[in-house]
XYZ file of C-alpha atoms in Angstrom:
375
model
C 21.584 36.382 26.025
C 23.258 39.722 26.621
C 22.482 41.491 29.881
C 21.399 44.520 27.832
C 18.815 42.365 26.038
C 17.468 40.956 29.309
C 17.152 44.441 30.733
C 15.315 45.888 27.748
C 12.977 42.911 27.435
C 12.184 42.939 31.148
C 11.598 46.686 31.076
C 9.211 46.546 28.122
C 7.360 43.374 29.146
C 7.327 43.338 32.950
C 7.800 46.974 33.946
C 5.729 48.636 31.227
C 3.422 45.695 30.527
C 3.807 45.886 26.748
C 2.623 42.763 24.943
C 3.313 41.819 21.342
C 5.656 43.698 19.037
C 7.102 46.919 20.448
C 7.816 49.351 17.600
C 10.794 51.660 17.462
C 8.566 54.722 17.285
C 4.868 54.772 16.471
C 2.209 57.502 16.554
C -0.740 57.658 18.911
C -3.967 59.539 18.175
C -5.853 60.431 21.339
C -6.635 64.115 20.879
C -8.824 65.959 18.389
C -7.444 64.289 15.279
C -10.788 62.760 14.303
C -12.620 66.064 14.848
C -10.255 68.133 12.728
C -9.958 65.641 9.873
C -13.743 65.176 9.824
C -14.126 68.954 9.661
C -12.032 68.933 6.471
C -14.235 66.224 5.007
C -17.458 67.920 6.054
C -16.449 71.289 4.614
C -14.701 69.935 1.513
C -11.404 71.698 2.316
C -9.185 68.666 1.865
C -6.477 69.793 -0.537
C -3.713 72.406 -0.389
C -5.871 75.383 0.607
C -7.570 75.615 3.971
C -7.509 77.139 7.418
C -5.651 74.240 9.001
C -2.563 74.882 6.875
C -2.302 78.447 8.197
C -2.984 77.276 11.739
C -0.398 74.504 11.531
C 2.218 76.971 10.299
C 1.453 79.341 13.183
C 1.643 76.544 15.759
C 4.987 75.265 14.503
C 6.435 78.787 14.322
C 5.468 79.314 17.955
C 6.937 75.961 18.992
C 10.179 76.702 17.125
C 10.402 80.248 18.434
C 10.417 81.896 14.996
C 8.298 84.576 13.359
C 7.405 82.507 10.303
C 6.837 78.920 9.209
C 6.063 77.590 5.729
C 4.435 74.187 5.368
C 5.636 71.632 2.814
C 4.638 68.132 1.801
C 7.519 66.498 3.728
C 10.762 67.279 5.518
C 12.953 66.577 2.499
C 10.952 69.093 0.470
C 11.379 71.614 3.284
C 15.158 71.305 3.168
C 15.238 71.359 -0.636
C 13.122 74.532 -0.696
C 15.324 76.180 1.936
C 18.482 75.439 -0.041
C 16.885 76.587 -3.307
C 15.727 79.831 -1.689
C 19.368 80.539 -0.806
C 20.350 80.122 -4.434
C 22.190 76.835 -3.938
C 22.641 75.143 -7.303
C 24.955 73.277 -9.685
C 28.625 73.856 -8.993
C 28.047 74.548 -5.287
C 28.780 72.494 -2.180
C 26.796 72.155 1.053
C 28.367 70.812 4.240
C 26.475 67.862 5.755
C 27.428 65.351 8.447
C 28.151 61.867 7.223
C 25.988 60.587 10.106
C 22.476 61.538 9.014
C 19.435 60.175 7.235
C 19.917 60.169 3.467
C 17.282 62.897 2.954
C 19.749 65.548 4.142
C 22.157 64.830 1.307
C 19.397 64.042 -1.163
C 17.958 67.541 -0.735
C 21.369 68.974 -1.575
C 21.581 66.780 -4.670
C 18.123 67.928 -5.810
C 19.517 71.454 -6.202
C 22.350 70.178 -8.386
C 24.871 70.936 -5.637
C 27.188 68.418 -3.982
C 27.171 67.324 -0.319
C 30.513 67.981 1.380
C 30.774 65.449 4.195
C 32.196 66.240 7.618
C 32.808 64.159 10.745
C 30.854 64.322 13.993
C 31.529 65.068 17.632
C 30.799 61.848 19.567
C 29.504 63.954 22.467
C 26.623 65.351 20.373
C 26.489 62.938 17.384
C 26.273 66.117 15.270
C 28.827 68.079 13.222
C 32.050 68.682 15.147
C 32.753 72.459 15.097
C 36.532 71.953 15.183
C 36.425 69.497 12.294
C 34.117 71.852 10.387
C 36.606 74.678 10.752
C 39.489 72.478 9.622
C 37.484 71.335 6.603
C 36.511 74.854 5.525
C 40.002 76.262 6.123
C 41.554 73.672 3.834
C 38.780 73.474 1.229
C 39.625 74.649 -2.286
C 36.807 73.008 -4.228
C 33.303 74.164 -5.109
C 31.936 77.241 -3.292
C 30.338 76.254 0.000
C 26.894 77.832 0.076
C 25.437 76.409 3.300
C 26.177 74.344 6.383
C 23.442 71.909 7.454
C 23.883 70.647 11.027
C 21.531 67.816 11.973
C 20.152 67.446 15.488
C 20.607 63.683 15.543
C 17.846 61.747 17.348
C 16.532 65.086 18.658
C 19.757 66.020 20.483
C 20.874 69.586 19.664
C 24.167 70.185 17.909
C 26.580 72.687 19.474
C 24.995 75.541 17.566
C 26.891 78.480 19.071
C 30.201 76.953 18.052
C 28.903 75.884 14.627
C 27.373 79.290 13.924
C 30.633 80.956 14.891
C 32.614 78.827 12.442
C 30.075 79.351 9.671
C 30.066 83.121 10.279
C 33.867 83.168 10.107
C 33.634 81.840 6.550
C 30.511 83.804 5.606
C 28.321 80.707 5.166
C 24.620 80.557 6.175
C 23.365 77.788 8.439
C 20.208 75.738 7.848
C 19.239 73.470 10.731
C 17.994 70.019 9.877
C 15.675 69.879 12.883
C 13.499 67.117 11.484
C 14.020 65.041 14.649
C 14.109 67.892 17.159
C 10.744 69.646 17.441
C 10.557 70.641 21.104
C 14.319 70.386 21.719
C 16.257 73.312 23.166
C 19.882 74.370 22.994
C 21.003 76.524 25.923
C 17.337 77.381 26.450
C 16.745 78.352 22.799
C 14.505 76.306 20.540
C 15.789 74.151 17.731
C 14.597 75.511 14.412
C 15.410 79.076 15.446
C 19.196 78.738 15.732
C 20.171 79.287 12.089
C 18.976 81.344 9.160
C 16.330 78.660 8.599
C 15.239 75.433 10.244
C 13.440 72.443 8.768
C 11.069 69.929 10.349
C 9.447 66.626 9.403
C 6.058 65.231 10.428
C 6.457 61.720 9.058
C 4.632 58.925 10.854
C 7.695 58.021 12.931
C 8.500 61.540 14.138
C 7.736 63.200 17.480
C 4.323 64.129 16.129
C 2.843 63.343 12.758
C 0.662 64.879 10.106
C 0.775 61.629 8.141
C 3.638 63.300 6.286
C 4.424 66.976 5.971
C 7.336 69.273 6.638
C 8.026 72.869 7.615
C 10.620 75.588 7.109
C 11.002 78.071 9.976
C 12.735 81.448 9.864
C 12.718 84.957 11.295
C 13.447 86.439 7.858
C 10.215 87.786 6.370
C 11.543 88.045 2.825
C 12.759 84.440 2.952
C 9.393 83.298 4.278
C 7.587 85.017 1.409
C 9.966 83.498 -1.125
C 9.572 80.035 0.383
C 5.796 80.290 0.252
C 5.998 81.342 -3.391
C 8.432 78.588 -4.369
C 6.533 75.825 -2.612
C 3.180 76.748 -4.193
C 4.387 76.315 -7.804
C 5.557 79.961 -7.962
C 2.086 81.085 -8.961
C 1.753 84.857 -9.265
C -1.078 86.194 -7.064
C -4.301 86.680 -9.029
C -7.986 86.054 -8.373
C -8.381 83.585 -11.228
C -5.431 83.610 -13.645
C -2.637 81.053 -13.497
C 0.719 82.640 -14.233
C 3.955 81.257 -12.844
C 6.878 83.647 -12.811
C 9.616 81.040 -12.212
C 10.048 77.300 -11.877
C 8.568 76.454 -8.497
C 7.667 73.250 -6.689
C 4.355 71.603 -5.950
C 5.279 71.154 -2.292
C 1.942 72.315 -0.852
C 0.736 70.521 2.277
C -2.885 69.290 2.039
C -5.345 70.720 4.535
C -6.171 67.159 5.648
C -2.595 66.586 6.754
C -2.413 69.996 8.395
C -5.584 69.215 10.364
C -3.971 66.065 11.713
C -0.834 68.054 12.485
C -2.768 70.708 14.413
C -4.339 68.086 16.666
C -0.934 66.525 17.303
C 0.670 69.931 17.962
C -1.867 70.505 20.733
C -0.252 67.549 22.517
C 3.407 68.408 21.881
C 3.958 69.238 25.559
C 2.560 65.846 26.603
C 4.718 64.038 24.048
C 7.831 65.906 25.160
C 7.216 65.176 28.849
C 6.570 61.487 28.143
C 9.719 61.158 26.041
C 11.831 62.758 28.757
C 10.320 60.386 31.339
C 11.192 57.434 29.118
C 14.753 58.708 28.632
C 15.172 59.024 32.401
C 13.925 55.460 32.907
C 16.329 54.200 30.259
C 19.182 56.077 31.948
C 18.479 54.154 35.149
C 17.997 50.861 33.298
C 21.378 51.007 31.565
C 23.305 52.889 34.263
C 25.398 49.869 35.305
C 24.901 47.617 32.290
C 28.166 45.841 31.421
C 29.525 46.533 27.953
C 27.204 49.367 26.984
C 25.812 52.741 27.965
C 22.866 54.918 27.073
C 23.845 57.922 24.972
C 23.450 61.109 26.999
C 23.968 64.541 25.387
C 26.004 67.411 26.884
C 24.489 69.668 29.551
C 23.733 72.424 27.033
C 21.257 70.150 25.233
C 17.693 69.724 26.426
C 16.707 67.287 23.706
C 13.358 65.719 22.919
C 14.927 62.211 22.853
C 13.203 61.316 19.598
C 15.115 58.030 19.557
C 17.050 56.743 22.535
C 20.348 55.089 21.679
C 22.616 52.535 23.353
C 26.342 52.494 22.587
C 28.176 49.170 22.953
C 31.860 48.814 23.722
C 32.166 45.912 21.277
C 30.552 46.080 17.797
C 29.976 42.308 17.997
C 27.782 42.845 21.062
C 25.903 45.537 19.150
C 25.109 43.033 16.401
C 24.099 40.368 18.906
C 21.814 42.828 20.722
C 20.110 43.703 17.426
C 19.472 40.044 16.659
C 18.243 39.147 20.150
C 15.922 42.106 20.625
C 14.290 41.863 17.217
C 13.781 38.111 17.734
C 12.023 38.994 20.993
C 9.641 41.397 19.231
C 11.421 44.547 20.346
C 12.189 46.694 17.324
C 15.728 48.015 17.507
C 17.894 49.246 14.656
C 21.412 50.449 13.914
C 21.882 54.057 12.882
C 21.671 54.863 9.194
C 24.470 53.838 6.861
C 26.995 56.669 6.879
C 26.633 58.852 3.806
C 30.161 58.214 2.558
C 29.405 54.481 2.576
C 26.131 54.650 0.637
C 25.678 54.039 -3.068
C 23.842 57.352 -3.296
C 26.560 59.627 -1.873
C 29.661 57.470 -1.601
C 31.449 59.586 -4.201
C 30.711 62.884 -2.437
C 33.745 64.943 -1.395
C 34.649 64.663 2.271
C 37.130 65.686 4.883
C 40.142 63.439 5.368
C 39.061 60.867 7.918
C 35.560 60.293 9.262
C 36.674 58.083 12.112
C 34.415 59.470 14.843
C 31.262 58.757 12.836
C 32.553 55.325 11.846
C 33.262 54.408 15.470
C 29.802 55.505 16.594
C 27.983 53.807 13.707
C 29.630 50.477 14.478
C 28.439 50.510 18.093
C 25.069 52.315 18.198
C 21.574 50.849 18.454
C 18.298 52.780 18.650
C 15.751 51.294 21.069
C 11.945 51.663 21.325
C 11.122 55.304 22.050
C 7.397 55.945 21.477
C 6.037 58.521 23.943
C 2.970 56.393 24.746
C 5.174 53.625 26.207
C 5.251 55.236 29.656
C 2.268 56.309 31.775
C 2.001 59.841 33.106
């Protein structure tokens, strides 16, 4: 058995006292979730209209440090709506990292545009600003209409450098912050660092609404357009149904928003618990032979959505995955790189994606639920 396996198993079983299967990331409901969801049931406001939707939007806007937030049915819909609101469509390209969950590139494809894949900086796991500049400087294909940096595992990308490159080429930036609610970059909140930010509230995220997503922005006109697009583009009227363009039925049900509001009330607790867990993992793997815990640069105060271990030898990575899962500890490799998937393997890309390939061959995510550690 690898020393890394012994350490993780001992930490989860003996130190934390966790019996049975230990999930990678699971929700915990210990606040007012029951009260708020029951209120929806008691009042009959269960669908896409209700006070909890407005409240959830206001709470996420405050947490992201933006003036506006627009709720959607999931994080993929949030990113699709954001791209559509910018006018991204067929014949366009959108820069995405090859190391990301497939939803990032899928949202681009939904618009009819093409993902343009770029390599990562191993220090952040996000888009490398220098590689982005080289890609854009040499690109002669479809017009690039947006750059979508992803805050991988909740660790902020180097947004100042990325924004500077994007501004040099006149390209707007949309943050894929789906894993980074509560993360900060140089003291500024993720979701407020580009023209728009997007969030996810899936069951495995930092907090959950049972689903749900959000677009954040400081641009009032964009916020109004997003609200219109995501509510089937229905023209305002007391009773008539007229739709002035093709919109999307991306409305978030009040039931989900109620759950999200209760979870948002505990965001500070979740963030503190996740940072405690990350600190414990840093000590656990500090001198572990053949591997190290991923630690972001000093400018990143991340939420540590998923902690990650990087192995020196890919064979040890594979062995660790087998041993930990056999022991009931859910670990997983990072997602298949986009240029290696059947969905986006034909997408255009920069020459060489070696940094992402090296990381993907050696990385394992380890259990990271905030409830694992006591206060």
